Amino acid sequence: MKKSLLMIGVVIVLLLMSGSVLFAGEKDYRVGCVFAITGKASWLGEPEMKTVEMIAREINEAGGINGHKLKLFIEDSQGDNTRAVNAVKKLIKKNNVCAIIGPSRSGTSMAVIPIVQKAQIPLISCAGAEVIVVPVEERKWVFKTPQKDSDCVRRIYEHMIEKGIKDIGIISGTTGFGNAGRKQLKDIAAEYKINIVADETYSPADTDMTAQLVKIKNAGAMALVNWSIVPAQSIVPQNMKHLKMDIQLYQSHGFGNVKYAKAAGAAGNGIIFPAGRLLAVDSLPDDNPQKAVLLGYKNKYETKFNETVSTFGGHAYDSLWLVANALKAVGDNPEKIREQLEKSELVGTGGIFKLSPMDHNGLDKTAFEMLTVQDGKFVVLKD
Amino acid sequence: MNTGGGFSDFLQFIFMGLQRGSIYALVAMGFNIIYNSTGLINFAQGEFVVLGGLMMVTLTMTLSLPMPVAFVITVLFVMIMGILMERLTINPVKSPSVMRLIIITIAVSIIIKGLAMIFWGKESHFMRHFSSEETFEIFGATILPQTLWIIGILVLVVICFILFFNYTMTGKSMRACAINRDAARLTGINDRNMVMLSFALSAGIGAIAGIIITPIIQMDYARGALLGLKGFGAAVVGGLGNSLGAVVAGILLGVIEALGGGYISSHYMDAMALLIMLVVLFIRPSGIFGSVEASRLKEF
Amino acid sequence: MGWKNYMGMLVLFLMVAAAPLIIRNDYYLGVLVFAALNCLACIGLCLLMGYAGQISLGHAAFIGIGAYASGYMTVRLGLSPWTAMAAGIFLSAGVALIVGIPALRLKGHYLAMATLGFGSILHIVAVAAIDITGGPGGLNNIPAISLFGIALNTDTRFFYFSWAIVLIGLYFGFNLIHSRVGRGLRALHGSEDAAGSLGINTASYKIQIFVLSSVYASISGSLYAYYINYIDPGPFSVMHSVLLVTMVAVGGLHKIWGAVFGAVLLTLLPEFLSSFSEYFQVIGIEYKPDYDTLIYGLILLIIMLFLPEGLFGGFGDAIHALQGKMKRLREARE
């Protein structure tokens, strides 16, 4: 009896070790990815995963980087902070990656920052909140490719001023992205002399925002900004329609997957939101410096996966190219990659990046284009 | 711009509460059917609701079947799941302890949840309403046609329920089993079949709840636990085993939640029904509408 | 507390001492830290379920109380991790007392549902009370705990620390069941009415055990916060409570060793499955982490249907049966 128990113990230990041996070996460039591939934020993570897999294959078919193959370790955070924390630990400790791309969401990104800071591994987040890379002194190892939420707020407010809208309501998800956006909306309002008359929130699991919308309706808001990243955001336009609220609805750049518009159905028509040029590539003039990159990515993605491209996949595209270019320039030493990232320039899908030690994002508000929803499709806003 | 305030807001929240409450009422009825025939609380009750909702989404949105056909298929499908559950997990266990039965139904709920996650994925699924999405306006508040469908179907189910248990032989036999199983067996009623039937009926009612609410709240694989728990809350407040009490309690909980969400805090809306359930459990476990004597007779 | 238990603890001690020497990968040590944390919570739950005969489907809430007390007090109030952990213990015990006094008057299904409701409410509060808990965004930058001036900020150090706490927890647990309270409890489990008529204050025993098990869970939660350095409501959901019950039931309800065994087994299971996924792919089956839930459910169901005393209990029974058989054989030969 005891002998067989001992044997079982030995086998278990051997199996545990075999897991780590399996992946070790050749001198590949190892890059980790953490995306919300399944779960409530799968409309972010899924296109991100498809994009990095597509680009990595392309790079490897062209002979890799400096003769090294690019090996991606992709983890699914399920949009869950704790899973993301564990995934990043696993990538660093088990897979020995030299850089990490992701996570997809602001909350998950904030959650993993202390780990990469401590482990000294560069991380390029694919999430929207500006606080991910600010203050830069405390974010030495953290970068991000999506446009800043403060710039998104500015573009929305500029549009409101043009339309003569002064009193607005805001409603945000109680997630990392939602909280950060809510703070920016409130902080920047005074700059544009905009008056926030109602400030409501909803949790990602909520299914009915009637109570919040009734309050916003009674507060006399002339427009509503809905700032969220999860599918619950598409319930807001539906509830508004049911309550016969006909004020203008603005969304954040967290609305950049056409599936959100589809989930909102007919109620989604007329929503206005700022987003990267990827979604409006067809209406760009040919001399736009981004056009070639955008068309290239869009065509490749849409033919390969037979689905409409989203800005989220674009963020992963930009992140992976930043890392790939850095690997090409300095090899796979994390510290050198970090230094290289701080002086990177890239014409990407999110805009024209110009990173610096003081700016770990490298985009400004001109990276945005105002879009609107028309019959379940995104089109450039005409006026 | 509507600045109706006061009364129209109140009415708006009441409509919202009726909509939520009807679902709790149906789930509570499902709990009671099984409880009455077996003395067992089925922790997988909420999963029947999820299965109903998700199956209906697939049949109507992916396979584009007409609503009534999809409705019938979905209910039958979930009823079969209920029967399978009873035959495979409850029936084979001889002389079980309460804790073992609880854990078995929990295991079934995890399995159903896991299967639903594999078949339908983790994202929310949306479904079109039974009829138009144009709301009616009543005293400044708006009401969706779907809400009327929900209330109408609840009333219909309750009527069928009363007719079945009072006027059919099978229904009467089930009631006999509920009152005294041994005595019922002596009169020639097959009590084992009655248990299976109760699982089928309970699953069917759960499926109906899932089908009618999905157009409004969307559905995902993880909803079952909370829906089940709130349904149990309604069953407890109404007095466990008392189905009409459960309907009243379900509506009451829904309305309290909606008013609490509207006037106190929308963040704690989901906690309110649960809090009421706890208070009732702690102060008067026999429920508001149940009699203390009746609850003493149950095998607890 | 029986020489068998001492021997068991000695074996466990030796295994723990040797593990980091054999497993030289921080990631797998991290997995074993989670196993230790689950063990701790399961020992408490086992005392409640197996010895006091009461089911709790809200135990993740106590883990959450411990974790959030530690997180909030260290991050927002700047208290030391040890103080915060102690505060968490008092808070959990207080909440357990408030909930336990009315809840433990209930029986069977009612108690299960009441604890489930309690767990759900606390989870909703963790999501909604953003000012205290940080809401779904959670609390970040929770400091590491230190012992004798050594910060437990590496996986190896925390591995030893967490398993040391498990051993202490085991020691307390064994002492308890071999004390007067334990004997009273066993009487309680046999027949509550009979125990009551013998003058055993059943209600008081049940509440004491409920409070004690909440303390185990709270410590587990505090350690979790100091290990991961980040918390959000996710891991403290009702699903985790159910998972804890599964661990105890799989190991065996009526044996503390069963809880330890179940907790370690089910914590390692997903790792095994994902490590094996490469092999699965060879034979044409793709294993995804998504299947974990289903597998937990199936294991729980199979155990409850065919081995209601759990793997450890069933194992013990088998050994007893075997010993009996050998004895009879020997007797027959003589």
Short mmCIF file of N, CA and C in Angstrom, two decimals, chain B residues 33-158:
data_model
loop_
_atom_site.label_atom_id
_atom_site.label_comp_id
_atom_site.label_asym_id
_atom_site.label_seq_id
_atom_site.Cartn_x
_atom_site.Cartn_y
_atom_site.Cartn_z
N ILE B 33 -43.41 22.61 -6.39
CA ILE B 33 -43.90 21.35 -6.95
C ILE B 33 -43.01 20.20 -6.48
N ILE B 34 -41.70 20.39 -6.59
CA ILE B 34 -40.79 19.32 -6.19
C ILE B 34 -40.79 19.14 -4.67
N TYR B 35 -40.82 20.27 -3.98
CA TYR B 35 -40.81 20.20 -2.52
C TYR B 35 -42.01 19.42 -2.00
N ASN B 36 -43.17 19.68 -2.59
CA ASN B 36 -44.38 19.03 -2.11
C ASN B 36 -44.35 17.53 -2.33
N SER B 37 -43.73 17.11 -3.44
CA SER B 37 -43.78 15.67 -3.69
C SER B 37 -42.60 14.92 -3.07
N THR B 38 -41.53 15.62 -2.74
CA THR B 38 -40.36 14.90 -2.22
C THR B 38 -39.81 15.46 -0.92
N GLY B 39 -40.22 16.67 -0.52
CA GLY B 39 -39.63 17.30 0.64
C GLY B 39 -38.22 17.77 0.35
N LEU B 40 -37.91 17.93 -0.93
CA LEU B 40 -36.55 18.25 -1.36
C LEU B 40 -36.55 19.63 -2.00
N ILE B 41 -35.46 20.40 -1.74
CA ILE B 41 -35.29 21.66 -2.44
C ILE B 41 -34.31 21.41 -3.57
N ASN B 42 -34.74 21.72 -4.78
CA ASN B 42 -33.91 21.46 -5.94
C ASN B 42 -33.02 22.66 -6.23
N PHE B 43 -31.72 22.54 -5.91
CA PHE B 43 -30.81 23.67 -6.13
C PHE B 43 -30.54 23.92 -7.61
N ALA B 44 -31.00 23.03 -8.47
CA ALA B 44 -30.79 23.24 -9.90
C ALA B 44 -31.97 23.95 -10.54
N GLN B 45 -32.91 24.44 -9.72
CA GLN B 45 -34.11 25.07 -10.27
C GLN B 45 -33.77 26.25 -11.19
N GLY B 46 -32.82 27.07 -10.77
CA GLY B 46 -32.43 28.22 -11.57
C GLY B 46 -31.86 27.82 -12.92
N GLU B 47 -31.21 26.64 -12.96
CA GLU B 47 -30.59 26.21 -14.22
C GLU B 47 -31.66 25.87 -15.26
N PHE B 48 -32.84 25.42 -14.79
CA PHE B 48 -33.92 25.16 -15.75
C PHE B 48 -34.30 26.46 -16.46
N VAL B 49 -34.30 27.56 -15.70
CA VAL B 49 -34.64 28.85 -16.30
C VAL B 49 -33.62 29.21 -17.37
N VAL B 50 -32.34 29.02 -17.02
CA VAL B 50 -31.27 29.35 -17.98
C VAL B 50 -31.38 28.48 -19.22
N LEU B 51 -31.60 27.18 -19.00
CA LEU B 51 -31.73 26.27 -20.15
C LEU B 51 -32.88 26.70 -21.05
N GLY B 52 -34.00 27.05 -20.43
CA GLY B 52 -35.15 27.49 -21.21
C GLY B 52 -34.80 28.70 -22.06
N GLY B 53 -34.18 29.70 -21.41
CA GLY B 53 -33.84 30.92 -22.13
C GLY B 53 -32.87 30.66 -23.27
N LEU B 54 -31.81 29.92 -22.99
CA LEU B 54 -30.77 29.71 -24.01
C LEU B 54 -31.29 28.86 -25.17
N MET B 55 -32.07 27.83 -24.85
CA MET B 55 -32.61 26.97 -25.89
C MET B 55 -33.52 27.79 -26.81
N MET B 56 -34.32 28.65 -26.18
CA MET B 56 -35.25 29.48 -26.97
C MET B 56 -34.45 30.42 -27.89
N VAL B 57 -33.35 30.97 -27.37
CA VAL B 57 -32.52 31.85 -28.20
C VAL B 57 -32.02 31.10 -29.42
N THR B 58 -31.52 29.89 -29.20
CA THR B 58 -31.00 29.11 -30.32
C THR B 58 -32.10 28.81 -31.34
N LEU B 59 -33.26 28.38 -30.83
CA LEU B 59 -34.32 27.97 -31.75
C LEU B 59 -34.87 29.15 -32.54
N THR B 60 -35.00 30.30 -31.89
CA THR B 60 -35.62 31.42 -32.61
C THR B 60 -34.60 32.24 -33.38
N MET B 61 -33.44 32.49 -32.78
CA MET B 61 -32.49 33.40 -33.42
C MET B 61 -31.59 32.67 -34.42
N THR B 62 -31.14 31.46 -34.08
CA THR B 62 -30.22 30.76 -34.98
C THR B 62 -30.99 29.92 -35.99
N LEU B 63 -31.98 29.15 -35.51
CA LEU B 63 -32.71 28.28 -36.42
C LEU B 63 -33.95 28.95 -37.00
N SER B 64 -34.25 30.17 -36.53
CA SER B 64 -35.38 30.95 -37.05
C SER B 64 -36.71 30.20 -37.05
N LEU B 65 -36.95 29.41 -36.02
CA LEU B 65 -38.26 28.76 -35.91
C LEU B 65 -39.28 29.79 -35.45
N PRO B 66 -40.55 29.59 -35.81
CA PRO B 66 -41.57 30.51 -35.30
C PRO B 66 -41.69 30.39 -33.78
N MET B 67 -42.02 31.50 -33.13
CA MET B 67 -42.07 31.54 -31.67
C MET B 67 -42.85 30.39 -31.03
N PRO B 68 -44.13 30.15 -31.44
CA PRO B 68 -44.91 29.13 -30.72
C PRO B 68 -44.26 27.74 -30.81
N VAL B 69 -43.72 27.41 -31.99
CA VAL B 69 -43.08 26.11 -32.16
C VAL B 69 -41.86 26.01 -31.24
N ALA B 70 -41.03 27.06 -31.28
CA ALA B 70 -39.83 27.08 -30.45
C ALA B 70 -40.20 26.97 -28.98
N PHE B 71 -41.29 27.65 -28.60
CA PHE B 71 -41.75 27.64 -27.22
C PHE B 71 -42.03 26.20 -26.77
N VAL B 72 -42.79 25.49 -27.57
CA VAL B 72 -43.17 24.12 -27.20
C VAL B 72 -41.94 23.21 -27.15
N ILE B 73 -41.08 23.33 -28.16
CA ILE B 73 -39.89 22.47 -28.19
C ILE B 73 -39.03 22.74 -26.97
N THR B 74 -38.84 24.03 -26.66
CA THR B 74 -37.99 24.38 -25.52
C THR B 74 -38.53 23.80 -24.22
N VAL B 75 -39.84 23.98 -23.99
CA VAL B 75 -40.42 23.48 -22.75
C VAL B 75 -40.27 21.96 -22.67
N LEU B 76 -40.53 21.27 -23.79
CA LEU B 76 -40.40 19.81 -23.78
C LEU B 76 -38.95 19.40 -23.50
N PHE B 77 -38.01 20.12 -24.13
CA PHE B 77 -36.59 19.82 -23.94
C PHE B 77 -36.20 19.92 -22.46
N VAL B 78 -36.61 21.03 -21.84
CA VAL B 78 -36.22 21.22 -20.44
C VAL B 78 -36.94 20.21 -19.54
N MET B 79 -38.18 19.86 -19.90
CA MET B 79 -38.89 18.85 -19.11
C MET B 79 -38.15 17.51 -19.17
N ILE B 80 -37.63 17.19 -20.34
CA ILE B 80 -36.86 15.94 -20.46
C ILE B 80 -35.62 16.01 -19.58
N MET B 81 -34.98 17.20 -19.56
CA MET B 81 -33.82 17.36 -18.68
C MET B 81 -34.21 17.12 -17.23
N GLY B 82 -35.40 17.63 -16.85
CA GLY B 82 -35.88 17.44 -15.48
C GLY B 82 -36.08 15.97 -15.18
N ILE B 83 -36.69 15.25 -16.15
CA ILE B 83 -36.93 13.81 -15.95
C ILE B 83 -35.59 13.07 -15.83
N LEU B 84 -34.65 13.42 -16.72
CA LEU B 84 -33.34 12.79 -16.68
C LEU B 84 -32.69 13.00 -15.31
N MET B 85 -32.80 14.24 -14.81
CA MET B 85 -32.20 14.56 -13.52
C MET B 85 -32.78 13.64 -12.44
N GLU B 86 -34.10 13.50 -12.46
CA GLU B 86 -34.73 12.70 -11.41
C GLU B 86 -34.34 11.23 -11.54
N ARG B 87 -34.41 10.71 -12.79
CA ARG B 87 -34.12 9.28 -12.98
C ARG B 87 -32.66 8.94 -12.68
N LEU B 88 -31.76 9.84 -13.07
CA LEU B 88 -30.34 9.51 -12.95
C LEU B 88 -29.75 9.83 -11.59
N THR B 89 -30.27 10.86 -10.92
CA THR B 89 -29.57 11.29 -9.71
C THR B 89 -30.41 11.21 -8.44
N ILE B 90 -31.71 11.38 -8.54
CA ILE B 90 -32.52 11.38 -7.32
C ILE B 90 -33.07 9.98 -7.06
N ASN B 91 -33.60 9.37 -8.11
CA ASN B 91 -34.25 8.08 -7.97
C ASN B 91 -33.31 6.97 -7.47
N PRO B 92 -32.08 6.89 -7.97
CA PRO B 92 -31.22 5.77 -7.55
C PRO B 92 -30.78 5.82 -6.10
N VAL B 93 -30.87 6.99 -5.46
CA VAL B 93 -30.35 7.11 -4.10
C VAL B 93 -31.37 6.61 -3.09
N LYS B 94 -31.00 5.56 -2.37
CA LYS B 94 -31.93 5.01 -1.38
C LYS B 94 -31.63 5.63 -0.02
N SER B 95 -32.64 5.94 0.70
CA SER B 95 -32.58 6.51 2.05
C SER B 95 -31.44 7.52 2.23
N PRO B 96 -31.52 8.62 1.48
CA PRO B 96 -30.44 9.61 1.55
C PRO B 96 -30.61 10.57 2.72
N SER B 97 -29.49 11.16 3.16
CA SER B 97 -29.59 12.21 4.16
C SER B 97 -29.87 13.53 3.44
N VAL B 98 -30.38 14.51 4.21
CA VAL B 98 -30.71 15.80 3.61
C VAL B 98 -29.46 16.41 2.96
N MET B 99 -28.32 16.33 3.69
CA MET B 99 -27.12 16.97 3.16
C MET B 99 -26.69 16.34 1.85
N ARG B 100 -26.82 15.01 1.78
CA ARG B 100 -26.41 14.34 0.55
C ARG B 100 -27.30 14.77 -0.62
N LEU B 101 -28.61 14.88 -0.35
CA LEU B 101 -29.52 15.31 -1.42
C LEU B 101 -29.21 16.73 -1.86
N ILE B 102 -28.92 17.60 -0.89
CA ILE B 102 -28.59 18.98 -1.24
C ILE B 102 -27.38 18.98 -2.17
N ILE B 103 -26.35 18.23 -1.77
CA ILE B 103 -25.12 18.26 -2.56
C ILE B 103 -25.36 17.65 -3.94
N ILE B 104 -26.23 16.63 -4.01
CA ILE B 104 -26.52 16.04 -5.32
C ILE B 104 -27.17 17.07 -6.25
N THR B 105 -28.16 17.80 -5.73
CA THR B 105 -28.80 18.77 -6.63
C THR B 105 -27.83 19.90 -6.98
N ILE B 106 -26.93 20.23 -6.05
CA ILE B 106 -25.91 21.25 -6.38
C ILE B 106 -25.02 20.72 -7.50
N ALA B 107 -24.63 19.45 -7.39
CA ALA B 107 -23.77 18.87 -8.43
C ALA B 107 -24.48 18.93 -9.77
N VAL B 108 -25.78 18.61 -9.78
CA VAL B 108 -26.51 18.67 -11.04
C VAL B 108 -26.51 20.09 -11.58
N SER B 109 -26.68 21.07 -10.67
CA SER B 109 -26.70 22.46 -11.15
C SER B 109 -25.35 22.84 -11.75
N ILE B 110 -24.25 22.37 -11.14
CA ILE B 110 -22.93 22.69 -11.71
C ILE B 110 -22.79 22.04 -13.08
N ILE B 111 -23.28 20.80 -13.20
CA ILE B 111 -23.15 20.09 -14.48
C ILE B 111 -23.94 20.81 -15.57
N ILE B 112 -25.18 21.19 -15.23
CA ILE B 112 -25.99 21.89 -16.24
C ILE B 112 -25.31 23.19 -16.64
N LYS B 113 -24.78 23.89 -15.63
CA LYS B 113 -24.11 25.16 -15.89
C LYS B 113 -22.89 24.94 -16.81
N GLY B 114 -22.11 23.90 -16.49
CA GLY B 114 -20.93 23.60 -17.30
C GLY B 114 -21.30 23.26 -18.73
N LEU B 115 -22.37 22.46 -18.89
CA LEU B 115 -22.80 22.10 -20.24
C LEU B 115 -23.29 23.33 -20.99
N ALA B 116 -24.06 24.17 -20.29
CA ALA B 116 -24.58 25.37 -20.94
C ALA B 116 -23.43 26.26 -21.39
N MET B 117 -22.36 26.32 -20.57
CA MET B 117 -21.22 27.16 -20.93
C MET B 117 -20.53 26.61 -22.17
N ILE B 118 -20.45 25.28 -22.27
CA ILE B 118 -19.78 24.70 -23.42
C ILE B 118 -20.62 24.87 -24.69
N PHE B 119 -21.93 24.66 -24.55
CA PHE B 119 -22.76 24.74 -25.75
C PHE B 119 -23.04 26.18 -26.19
N TRP B 120 -23.25 27.07 -25.22
CA TRP B 120 -23.67 28.42 -25.59
C TRP B 120 -22.58 29.48 -25.36
N GLY B 121 -21.45 29.09 -24.81
CA GLY B 121 -20.40 30.08 -24.56
C GLY B 121 -20.72 30.94 -23.35
N LYS B 122 -19.82 31.88 -23.05
CA LYS B 122 -19.99 32.67 -21.83
C LYS B 122 -20.70 33.99 -22.06
N GLU B 123 -20.88 34.38 -23.32
CA GLU B 123 -21.44 35.71 -23.51
C GLU B 123 -22.96 35.73 -23.35
N SER B 124 -23.51 36.94 -23.19
CA SER B 124 -24.96 37.09 -23.09
C SER B 124 -25.57 36.88 -24.47
N HIS B 125 -26.75 36.25 -24.48
CA HIS B 125 -27.44 36.05 -25.74
C HIS B 125 -28.69 36.91 -25.75
N PHE B 126 -28.91 37.57 -26.86
CA PHE B 126 -30.12 38.39 -26.92
C PHE B 126 -31.12 37.76 -27.88
N MET B 127 -32.38 38.14 -27.66
CA MET B 127 -33.46 37.50 -28.41
C MET B 127 -34.51 38.56 -28.68
N ARG B 128 -35.21 38.44 -29.82
CA ARG B 128 -36.22 39.47 -30.10
C ARG B 128 -37.47 39.24 -29.25
N HIS B 129 -38.21 40.32 -29.07
CA HIS B 129 -39.41 40.24 -28.22
C HIS B 129 -40.49 39.42 -28.91
N PHE B 130 -41.49 38.97 -28.14
CA PHE B 130 -42.56 38.15 -28.72
C PHE B 130 -43.34 38.94 -29.76
N SER B 131 -43.60 40.21 -29.44
CA SER B 131 -44.29 41.05 -30.43
C SER B 131 -43.51 42.35 -30.51
N SER B 132 -44.14 43.42 -30.86
CA SER B 132 -43.43 44.68 -31.11
C SER B 132 -42.67 45.17 -29.88
N GLU B 133 -41.65 46.00 -30.13
CA GLU B 133 -40.90 46.58 -29.02
C GLU B 133 -41.36 48.00 -28.73
N GLU B 134 -42.43 48.44 -29.42
CA GLU B 134 -42.94 49.79 -29.17
C GLU B 134 -43.69 49.80 -27.84
N THR B 135 -43.30 50.74 -26.97
CA THR B 135 -43.93 50.75 -25.65
C THR B 135 -45.25 51.52 -25.68
N PHE B 136 -46.16 51.13 -24.78
CA PHE B 136 -47.37 51.91 -24.54
C PHE B 136 -47.08 52.90 -23.44
N GLU B 137 -47.84 54.00 -23.47
CA GLU B 137 -47.68 54.95 -22.37
C GLU B 137 -48.91 54.93 -21.48
N ILE B 138 -48.71 54.77 -20.18
CA ILE B 138 -49.81 54.77 -19.23
C ILE B 138 -49.49 55.75 -18.13
N PHE B 139 -50.23 56.82 -18.00
CA PHE B 139 -50.00 57.86 -16.97
C PHE B 139 -48.53 58.29 -16.93
N GLY B 140 -47.95 58.46 -18.11
CA GLY B 140 -46.57 58.96 -18.14
C GLY B 140 -45.52 57.89 -18.01
N ALA B 141 -45.92 56.67 -17.63
CA ALA B 141 -44.95 55.57 -17.55
C ALA B 141 -45.09 54.73 -18.81
N THR B 142 -44.03 54.03 -19.17
CA THR B 142 -44.11 53.22 -20.38
C THR B 142 -44.08 51.75 -20.00
N ILE B 143 -44.79 50.96 -20.80
CA ILE B 143 -44.81 49.52 -20.55
C ILE B 143 -44.60 48.79 -21.87
N LEU B 144 -43.74 47.78 -21.83
CA LEU B 144 -43.42 47.02 -23.02
C LEU B 144 -44.48 45.95 -23.27
N PRO B 145 -44.77 45.66 -24.54
CA PRO B 145 -45.68 44.55 -24.80
C PRO B 145 -45.16 43.25 -24.16
N GLN B 146 -43.83 43.10 -24.12
CA GLN B 146 -43.26 41.88 -23.53
C GLN B 146 -43.66 41.74 -22.07
N THR B 147 -43.73 42.87 -21.34
CA THR B 147 -44.14 42.81 -19.94
C THR B 147 -45.55 42.25 -19.83
N LEU B 148 -46.41 42.68 -20.77
CA LEU B 148 -47.78 42.15 -20.75
C LEU B 148 -47.77 40.66 -21.04
N TRP B 149 -46.91 40.23 -21.97
CA TRP B 149 -46.79 38.80 -22.26
C TRP B 149 -46.39 38.05 -20.98
N ILE B 150 -45.41 38.61 -20.26
CA ILE B 150 -44.92 37.93 -19.06
C ILE B 150 -46.04 37.77 -18.05
N ILE B 151 -46.76 38.88 -17.79
CA ILE B 151 -47.82 38.81 -16.79
C ILE B 151 -48.92 37.86 -17.26
N GLY B 152 -49.26 37.96 -18.56
CA GLY B 152 -50.31 37.10 -19.10
C GLY B 152 -49.94 35.62 -18.97
N ILE B 153 -48.70 35.29 -19.29
CA ILE B 153 -48.30 33.88 -19.23
C ILE B 153 -48.27 33.39 -17.78
N LEU B 154 -47.87 34.27 -16.86
CA LEU B 154 -47.89 33.88 -15.45
C LEU B 154 -49.31 33.53 -15.03
N VAL B 155 -50.28 34.40 -15.41
CA VAL B 155 -51.67 34.15 -15.03
C VAL B 155 -52.14 32.82 -15.61
N LEU B 156 -51.79 32.59 -16.88
CA LEU B 156 -52.18 31.36 -17.55
C LEU B 156 -51.61 30.13 -16.83
N VAL B 157 -50.32 30.22 -16.48
CA VAL B 157 -49.68 29.09 -15.80
C VAL B 157 -50.37 28.83 -14.47
N VAL B 158 -50.69 29.91 -13.74
CA VAL B 158 -51.33 29.73 -12.44
C VAL B 158 -52.69 29.06 -12.61
#
